[in-house]
XYZ file of C-alpha atoms in Angstrom:
557
model
C -2.671 -31.348 96.832
C -1.304 -27.881 95.475
C 1.702 -25.735 98.172
C 1.451 -29.739 99.798
C 4.633 -31.451 100.652
C 5.374 -35.090 99.943
C 7.815 -37.518 102.550
C 9.458 -33.566 102.676
C 10.925 -34.008 99.559
C 8.395 -32.888 96.686
C 6.015 -30.003 96.743
C 2.895 -29.709 94.219
C 2.709 -26.745 92.894
C 0.462 -27.992 89.403
C -2.006 -30.153 88.916
C -1.465 -31.823 85.244
C -4.197 -34.144 84.710
C -7.118 -35.963 86.006
C -8.448 -39.498 85.905
C -10.162 -42.121 86.675
C -6.812 -43.887 88.460
C -5.584 -40.951 90.116
C -4.475 -37.404 89.711
C -0.804 -35.893 87.850
C 0.653 -32.901 89.190
C 4.397 -31.004 88.691
C 6.254 -30.889 91.970
C 9.814 -29.283 93.322
C 12.028 -30.812 94.839
C 14.595 -31.105 96.791
C 12.577 -29.741 99.285
C 14.432 -30.502 102.074
C 18.153 -29.703 100.569
C 19.365 -26.454 99.952
C 19.266 -26.702 96.632
C 18.670 -23.788 94.190
C 16.554 -23.161 91.288
C 14.769 -26.213 92.530
C 14.119 -28.689 90.025
C 11.362 -30.171 88.436
C 9.646 -33.184 88.234
C 6.399 -35.663 88.003
C 4.279 -36.989 90.363
C 1.262 -39.368 89.916
C -1.104 -40.520 92.374
C -2.359 -44.087 91.966
C -5.857 -44.819 94.379
C -4.894 -48.615 96.268
C -7.706 -50.891 95.428
C -9.652 -51.593 98.776
C -9.622 -55.198 98.684
C -8.082 -55.953 101.255
C -7.304 -59.870 99.408
C -4.640 -58.464 97.020
C -1.404 -57.659 97.596
C -1.152 -54.131 95.547
C 2.540 -53.268 97.306
C 4.158 -56.086 95.693
C 2.558 -55.622 92.264
C 3.302 -51.883 92.983
C 6.813 -53.349 93.382
C 7.123 -54.915 90.869
C 5.442 -52.670 87.864
C 7.392 -49.934 89.985
C 11.147 -51.288 89.228
C 9.601 -51.785 85.702
C 9.625 -48.453 85.335
C 12.667 -47.751 86.366
C 14.615 -50.248 84.167
C 12.893 -49.074 81.138
C 13.487 -45.193 82.377
C 17.078 -45.787 82.866
C 17.914 -47.715 79.462
C 16.065 -46.167 76.838
C 17.266 -42.382 76.575
C 13.431 -41.638 75.188
C 10.947 -43.188 78.464
C 11.050 -40.680 80.714
C 13.251 -41.976 84.228
C 11.478 -42.968 87.319
C 12.607 -41.237 90.494
C 11.670 -42.880 93.524
C 8.191 -44.539 94.681
C 6.587 -44.645 97.837
C 2.972 -45.780 99.735
C 0.979 -42.813 102.432
C -2.357 -42.706 102.274
C -2.911 -45.952 101.644
C -2.127 -44.577 98.017
C 0.350 -45.161 95.478
C 3.446 -42.339 94.187
C 5.676 -42.357 91.183
C 8.449 -39.620 90.644
C 9.459 -39.314 87.681
C 11.132 -37.221 85.268
C 9.750 -33.971 83.754
C 10.383 -33.716 80.708
C 9.858 -30.342 79.208
C 7.705 -29.679 75.665
C 4.172 -29.798 73.952
C 2.488 -33.523 73.081
C 1.547 -34.314 69.652
C -1.627 -32.831 70.081
C -0.280 -29.922 69.378
C 1.314 -30.818 66.223
C -1.463 -33.785 65.192
C -4.442 -31.126 64.352
C -7.528 -31.413 63.037
C -7.973 -30.447 58.926
C -4.489 -30.627 59.468
C -2.642 -32.590 57.334
C 1.286 -33.792 57.824
C 2.987 -34.829 54.961
C 4.302 -38.688 54.359
C 7.272 -37.682 54.650
C 6.564 -36.592 58.277
C 4.526 -39.697 59.448
C 7.605 -41.831 58.279
C 9.259 -40.459 60.726
C 6.520 -40.111 63.509
C 6.639 -44.259 63.021
C 10.239 -44.949 62.619
C 10.942 -42.719 65.967
C 8.086 -44.360 67.981
C 8.864 -47.633 66.675
C 12.678 -47.761 67.790
C 11.229 -46.640 71.597
C 8.250 -49.094 70.884
C 11.115 -51.822 69.842
C 12.450 -51.738 73.312
C 9.089 -51.500 75.387
C 8.404 -54.765 73.841
C 11.152 -56.475 74.157
C 10.854 -56.340 77.892
C 7.711 -57.881 77.522
C 5.840 -54.509 78.126
C 2.895 -53.098 76.111
C 2.390 -49.444 76.582
C -1.301 -50.243 76.771
C -1.918 -46.100 76.255
C -0.006 -44.767 72.881
C -2.146 -41.692 71.638
C -0.586 -37.825 71.086
C -0.941 -36.968 74.378
C 1.586 -39.913 75.545
C 3.998 -38.372 73.609
C 5.873 -35.322 74.414
C 8.134 -34.244 71.591
C 10.744 -32.917 74.035
C 12.417 -29.433 73.847
C 16.359 -29.537 73.897
C 16.389 -32.533 71.121
C 13.115 -32.549 68.962
C 13.265 -35.956 69.961
C 10.129 -38.096 71.000
C 9.339 -38.880 74.101
C 7.022 -41.523 75.171
C 4.588 -41.519 78.577
C 2.243 -41.903 80.627
C 2.817 -46.622 80.764
C -0.602 -48.057 81.908
C 1.186 -50.683 83.671
C 1.024 -49.083 86.661
C -2.753 -48.178 87.019
C -4.257 -50.776 86.422
C -3.868 -51.276 89.915
C -5.813 -48.841 90.819
C -8.405 -50.958 89.436
C -8.061 -54.029 90.756
C -10.310 -57.018 92.399
C -11.362 -60.747 92.315
C -13.329 -62.159 90.362
C -16.033 -64.759 90.829
C -13.439 -67.869 90.615
C -10.763 -65.763 92.642
C -8.502 -64.886 90.132
C -7.388 -61.189 90.004
C -8.660 -58.878 87.636
C -8.588 -55.687 85.857
C -11.777 -53.512 86.655
C -11.770 -51.044 83.262
C -9.420 -51.818 80.766
C -7.053 -49.484 80.580
C -6.844 -46.924 77.516
C -8.105 -44.613 75.616
C -11.551 -45.150 73.348
C -10.896 -44.103 69.472
C -6.943 -45.553 70.179
C -7.764 -48.927 71.544
C -7.999 -52.188 69.503
C -11.077 -54.847 70.190
C -9.147 -57.006 72.868
C -7.708 -54.909 75.217
C -10.931 -52.923 74.935
C -12.253 -56.515 76.572
C -9.164 -57.117 79.289
C -6.419 -58.894 76.743
C -4.407 -56.550 75.965
C -1.243 -57.741 73.192
C 1.662 -56.034 72.111
C 0.167 -55.565 68.955
C -2.513 -53.747 70.334
C 0.900 -50.393 70.716
C 0.990 -51.516 67.555
C -3.306 -50.909 66.716
C -2.904 -47.480 68.572
C 0.522 -46.158 66.589
C -1.510 -46.227 63.384
C -4.253 -44.983 64.498
C -2.112 -42.291 66.241
C 0.220 -42.066 62.615
C -3.035 -41.514 60.345
C -4.948 -39.156 61.849
C -2.079 -37.440 61.596
C -1.579 -37.980 57.761
C -5.192 -37.107 57.576
C -6.400 -35.156 59.778
C -9.322 -36.425 61.530
C -10.299 -38.346 64.825
C -10.795 -41.565 65.381
C -14.195 -40.899 66.719
C -14.942 -39.272 63.200
C -13.255 -42.123 61.284
C -15.693 -44.651 60.158
C -15.901 -48.218 60.374
C -16.942 -51.389 57.671
C -20.246 -52.681 59.672
C -18.832 -56.037 58.301
C -15.881 -56.736 58.601
C -15.803 -53.839 61.912
C -12.104 -52.513 59.209
C -11.456 -48.652 60.164
C -11.970 -46.700 56.678
C -9.437 -44.126 56.611
C -7.982 -44.636 53.279
C -9.968 -42.485 50.624
C -8.840 -39.347 53.728
C -5.346 -39.942 53.082
C -2.923 -38.923 49.505
C 0.015 -41.776 50.723
C 1.559 -44.077 48.809
C 0.786 -47.289 48.387
C 3.645 -48.546 50.521
C 3.072 -46.882 53.380
C -0.492 -47.750 52.446
C -0.242 -51.552 53.065
C 1.751 -50.270 56.504
C -0.655 -48.371 58.694
C -3.265 -51.241 56.954
C -1.701 -53.466 58.725
C -0.695 -51.891 62.128
C -4.650 -50.953 62.530
C -6.450 -54.602 61.233
C -9.951 -55.438 63.137
C -8.746 -59.296 63.754
C -4.463 -58.719 66.248
C -3.608 -61.872 64.632
C -3.003 -60.192 61.116
C -1.541 -57.001 62.237
C 2.328 -56.846 62.678
C 3.310 -58.909 65.974
C 4.660 -56.400 68.244
C 6.975 -52.636 66.939
C 9.947 -54.666 66.022
C 8.069 -56.293 62.838
C 6.643 -53.194 62.546
C 10.218 -51.529 61.320
C 11.278 -54.303 60.202
C 8.252 -53.515 57.746
C 9.126 -50.565 56.549
C 12.904 -50.727 56.410
C 11.773 -53.296 53.394
C 9.383 -51.178 51.794
C 11.847 -48.870 51.350
C 10.531 -45.956 53.457
C 13.160 -45.010 56.411
C 14.530 -43.183 54.229
C 12.703 -40.760 52.889
C 11.914 -40.205 56.705
C 15.155 -38.235 56.660
C 14.341 -35.489 53.639
C 13.862 -33.329 56.090
C 13.179 -29.904 53.890
C 15.611 -28.694 52.149
C 15.442 -24.551 53.128
C 17.212 -21.631 50.680
C 19.694 -19.528 50.662
C 20.871 -16.518 48.634
C 23.783 -16.353 46.934
C 24.690 -13.763 45.139
C 21.473 -12.772 43.718
C 19.812 -16.055 43.153
C 18.022 -17.957 45.562
C 19.027 -22.641 45.671
C 18.112 -24.694 48.750
C 20.983 -26.322 51.019
C 20.147 -29.319 53.417
C 20.610 -29.531 57.545
C 24.664 -30.244 56.636
C 24.641 -27.307 54.826
C 25.018 -29.001 51.567
C 23.881 -26.942 48.736
C 21.170 -29.386 46.964
C 18.972 -27.244 44.349
C 21.533 -25.299 42.635
C 20.673 -21.265 43.255
C 18.597 -20.318 39.758
C 16.114 -17.860 41.395
C 15.141 -15.100 41.966
C 13.111 -15.661 44.622
C 12.417 -18.502 46.178
C 10.011 -19.186 49.591
C 10.098 -21.942 52.402
C 8.933 -26.329 51.737
C 5.400 -26.357 52.677
C 3.986 -29.970 52.697
C 6.706 -31.161 49.898
C 6.111 -27.711 47.785
C 7.641 -24.647 47.584
C 6.931 -20.955 46.192
C 10.257 -19.593 43.650
C 9.841 -16.761 41.400
C 11.532 -16.194 37.846
C 11.878 -12.639 36.535
C 11.941 -10.559 40.265
C 13.418 -7.110 39.263
C 15.823 -5.079 41.706
C 14.360 -1.686 42.383
C 14.442 1.083 44.880
C 15.765 -0.588 48.255
C 18.131 -3.244 45.955
C 15.160 -5.270 46.666
C 13.488 -7.494 44.219
C 9.716 -7.656 43.477
C 7.633 -8.436 40.083
C 8.789 -12.208 38.032
C 5.771 -15.379 37.800
C 5.593 -17.589 40.746
C 5.824 -20.762 40.697
C 6.014 -24.384 42.625
C 8.780 -26.771 43.043
C 9.029 -29.891 43.879
C 12.133 -31.231 46.898
C 14.080 -32.197 43.998
C 13.905 -28.655 42.340
C 11.633 -29.652 39.528
C 8.784 -27.592 38.308
C 5.439 -28.729 38.847
C 2.878 -25.915 38.964
C 4.596 -23.548 35.814
C 5.267 -19.629 36.925
C 2.300 -18.068 36.515
C 0.957 -16.063 39.323
C 2.023 -12.615 40.303
C 1.688 -13.499 44.200
C 1.974 -16.940 45.801
C 1.750 -18.847 49.502
C 3.236 -21.445 51.601
C 0.644 -24.785 50.622
C -0.937 -26.159 54.228
C -3.889 -28.051 54.173
C -3.399 -29.397 50.549
C -4.244 -25.976 49.310
C -2.511 -22.570 48.523
C -3.420 -19.023 47.957
C -2.428 -17.684 45.129
C -3.240 -14.072 42.983
C -2.958 -13.541 39.545
C -3.991 -9.830 39.622
C -6.683 -7.765 41.552
C -7.797 -11.737 41.604
C -7.492 -14.250 44.075
C -7.955 -18.037 44.093
C -7.148 -20.665 46.467
C -5.705 -23.607 44.085
C -4.467 -27.534 44.795
C -0.828 -29.242 44.465
C -2.025 -29.916 40.569
C -2.612 -26.339 40.528
C -6.195 -26.915 40.057
C -8.568 -23.573 40.990
C -10.459 -25.190 43.787
C -11.906 -22.326 45.476
C -12.317 -19.078 44.022
C -12.339 -15.936 46.264
C -14.815 -14.095 45.916
C -13.327 -11.403 48.887
C -11.460 -7.817 48.787
C -7.979 -9.901 50.051
C -7.365 -13.780 51.147
C -4.762 -15.575 52.829
C -4.657 -19.548 52.835
C -5.650 -21.410 55.100
C -4.586 -23.011 58.795
C -6.613 -25.301 61.147
C -9.557 -25.437 57.969
C -9.729 -21.665 58.501
C -8.196 -18.959 55.792
C -8.388 -15.044 57.241
C -10.964 -12.745 54.239
C -11.174 -9.490 53.924
C -14.683 -7.763 53.135
C -14.104 -3.905 53.211
C -12.015 -2.431 55.639
C -12.777 -6.095 57.896
C -11.644 -9.693 58.456
C -13.802 -12.639 59.417
C -12.957 -16.371 58.161
C -13.650 -18.758 56.081
C -13.652 -22.457 56.239
C -12.957 -25.014 52.752
C -15.829 -24.823 51.649
C -15.859 -21.576 50.480
C -18.393 -20.376 53.273
C -17.926 -17.685 55.937
C -17.768 -19.735 59.392
C -16.424 -16.023 61.301
C -18.250 -12.872 60.429
C -16.095 -10.164 58.680
C -15.396 -7.571 62.436
C -11.839 -7.103 63.075
C -9.370 -4.065 62.452
C -6.367 -6.844 61.873
C -6.738 -10.256 62.339
C -4.237 -13.326 62.275
C -3.687 -17.808 61.689
C -4.842 -19.595 64.088
C -3.035 -21.676 65.898
C -3.076 -24.262 68.675
C -6.930 -23.665 67.791
C -6.936 -19.596 69.134
C -5.953 -16.277 66.825
C -4.808 -13.009 67.117
C -7.835 -9.791 66.452
C -7.268 -6.775 67.242
C -10.484 -3.877 67.329
C -9.671 -0.517 68.431
C -6.247 -0.424 68.568
C -6.295 -3.094 71.299
C -5.588 -6.809 70.831
C -6.807 -10.146 71.931
C -7.818 -14.190 71.471
C -10.959 -15.813 70.012
C -11.195 -20.018 68.940
C -12.528 -21.180 66.098
C -16.304 -20.648 67.567
C -15.679 -16.595 66.958
C -16.038 -16.262 70.966
C -14.078 -14.362 72.527
C -11.646 -16.533 74.781
C -8.404 -13.981 75.891
C -9.976 -10.489 76.725
C -8.664 -6.787 74.012
C -6.121 -5.472 76.669
C -2.826 -5.971 74.985
C -1.259 -3.184 72.582
C 0.816 -6.337 70.563
C -0.095 -10.000 70.911
C 1.986 -12.628 68.559
C 0.367 -15.934 68.347
C 0.903 -18.990 70.339
C 3.076 -22.075 70.020
C 3.970 -24.774 71.655
C 1.232 -23.426 74.446
C 2.205 -20.241 74.712
C 2.272 -16.921 73.488
C 4.186 -13.421 73.029
C 2.622 -10.291 74.348
C 2.995 -7.093 75.603
C 1.722 -3.743 77.667
C 2.688 -0.266 75.780
C 4.693 0.958 73.583
C 8.055 -1.431 71.442
C 10.562 1.865 72.903
C 8.858 1.365 76.300
C 6.744 -1.506 76.758
C 7.206 -5.133 78.729
C 7.249 -7.964 76.950
C 5.032 -11.356 78.706
C 4.362 -14.683 77.783
C 0.797 -16.053 78.418
C -1.247 -19.707 78.659
C -4.618 -20.183 77.031
C -5.886 -19.437 79.613
C -3.910 -15.312 78.998
C -1.898 -16.211 82.805
C 1.861 -14.760 81.871
C 4.140 -17.449 82.586
C 7.499 -16.167 81.531
C 8.470 -11.866 81.816
C 12.219 -11.304 80.027
C 13.756 -8.363 80.909
C 13.351 -6.781 76.666
C 10.450 -5.102 74.720
C 10.222 -7.150 71.690
C 10.491 -10.958 70.962
C 9.326 -13.697 68.871
C 7.145 -17.127 69.203
C 8.966 -20.558 70.333
C 10.039 -23.491 68.721
C 10.636 -26.434 69.520
C 11.752 -24.950 73.002
C 13.505 -21.391 71.713
C 12.466 -18.277 71.651
C 14.665 -15.541 70.197
C 14.363 -12.084 72.207
C 15.739 -7.949 71.285
C 18.037 -7.760 73.960
C 19.534 -3.434 73.112
C 18.684 -4.196 68.999
C 20.185 -6.961 68.977
C 18.541 -10.567 69.188
C 19.440 -13.746 70.915
C 17.125 -16.299 72.363
C 15.476 -17.258 76.183
C 15.002 -20.998 76.409
C 11.537 -22.065 78.530
C 12.541 -20.822 81.904
C 13.316 -17.342 80.768
C 16.690 -18.254 80.077
C 19.227 -16.965 77.765
C 20.937 -20.315 76.029
C 21.912 -18.114 72.929
C 23.868 -14.436 74.025
C 22.750 -11.162 71.420
C 24.287 -10.829 68.493
C 22.182 -11.213 65.219
C 20.286 -8.927 63.852
C 17.225 -10.651 63.074
C 16.632 -14.379 64.208
C 14.223 -17.126 62.709
C 12.137 -20.238 63.816
C 14.248 -23.078 65.109
C 13.072 -26.497 62.758
C 14.603 -29.418 62.160
C 16.893 -28.355 65.265
C 18.122 -25.291 62.993
C 17.627 -21.065 62.814
C 17.681 -19.313 59.999
C 19.773 -15.636 61.387
C 21.079 -11.960 60.095
C 23.772 -11.789 60.779
C 26.880 -8.965 58.659
C 24.132 -8.871 56.664
C 24.325 -11.767 54.664
C 21.675 -14.459 56.094
C 23.038 -18.168 57.465
C 21.798 -20.270 59.716
C 22.449 -21.944 64.151
C 22.277 -24.182 65.720
C 20.484 -24.746 69.873
C 24.218 -24.143 70.518
C 24.195 -20.688 68.869
C 26.989 -22.273 66.262
C 27.349 -21.210 62.995
C 26.436 -24.865 60.436
C 26.066 -22.588 56.857
């Protein structure tokens, strides 16, 4: 199909997915008009049933009309541009969502915070409530079908199951039309849906399982089932308030009658439990005012007064702060002791460490003298490190050093990838940068080299792409590669950083600006250093000051 042009308008350029219901492709259009550049769209090819008695054309038109209405009336559902039949196959042409799916964010061994779970539930339930009001069942809610759209960071609900069913229709012994295969994904699909009887509350079950997966860092296939009640057993693996536990428990009840009947009812339960306000509690950002650090919210309002000599970013509800650091040469602050505060500014782990990292997966690395330890959020030592140097956990593994070589340990403290690298980084999206003899490549979590060691510089994977450089910083050329090692973007710059929320910093003529995933320069170079976008804003340095910008490049503080 690659290179094939449908209806003289849509040129297939890439395969996105294959399944029992058909295929999905990325296409460029319109080929029949002198338009440059071409626009991207998604084309779904559905196999038409061979049973001639079935009026599948009418059913296809009916379901396509439903998708058209949903996409037109809600901004977080892809628009349907076109539908047609060709060579006994049905085709849907839909809006292409520039972003990444939540399987890139919901990572095994990396639990989300409660505030992030509530935000996920609120956003998807609000979209799903609109879908359910139209008496439509999505049928396949899972991380792969929840897209984080780059321009505005909103979640988009994709890949509705209603049209897939047409590919699997048949006549049963009673002459009734039925589907030969249940639509949905094992692990996320409740019992009634598996047996061919989906309900609105089947979507509630799937979303509940998705939220539990994010909250626990455990995939649905690894969750145990009570042999007597058939209920999912997950609570012992989660850190959450009783209110959230009660809501998630009701969402994933085995009996459909014991669940929330639809998204509107589940959303109302969140409101009545007083949880929705928590979803707005985006982590405060550190800001230097005078000689001390405090924290601001997304509007730039100071919410934790300047009182710390040094301050780190919030992670999993806590931030490392320093008391007693003194100015040294070049006006840098050093020394002092590190502790941790919560988002109200209260000290929860007293200052006692010589160095401290951000919390990740419930643990953080602290240093006292020459000794490294991993502590939990109560300040208790969980792993006593015997390594020459150590770093924090990411995606279930932590980087450690023995002698002059680097390797990785698991959460038991045991080595899982032997120290063998001259340089190495954290794992991001399942891959880690490693260096041997001043050249860089990428390994997977089994320690296998998946992108050969060949680059003069390599950055972490973020949103499916990583920045690499061949040649030195002065004369080399940066590019962005995908996880196969294929070059996707080649901005004209010698220095670039990773993507975040669809934006990446690049350096042009000694100043930093930002490009999008099409490689277009969307924020002009004018900063001395770029930060990562989070919640729609990024920290930058300009005129010797720390400032924050939005995605239009406007200063908000």
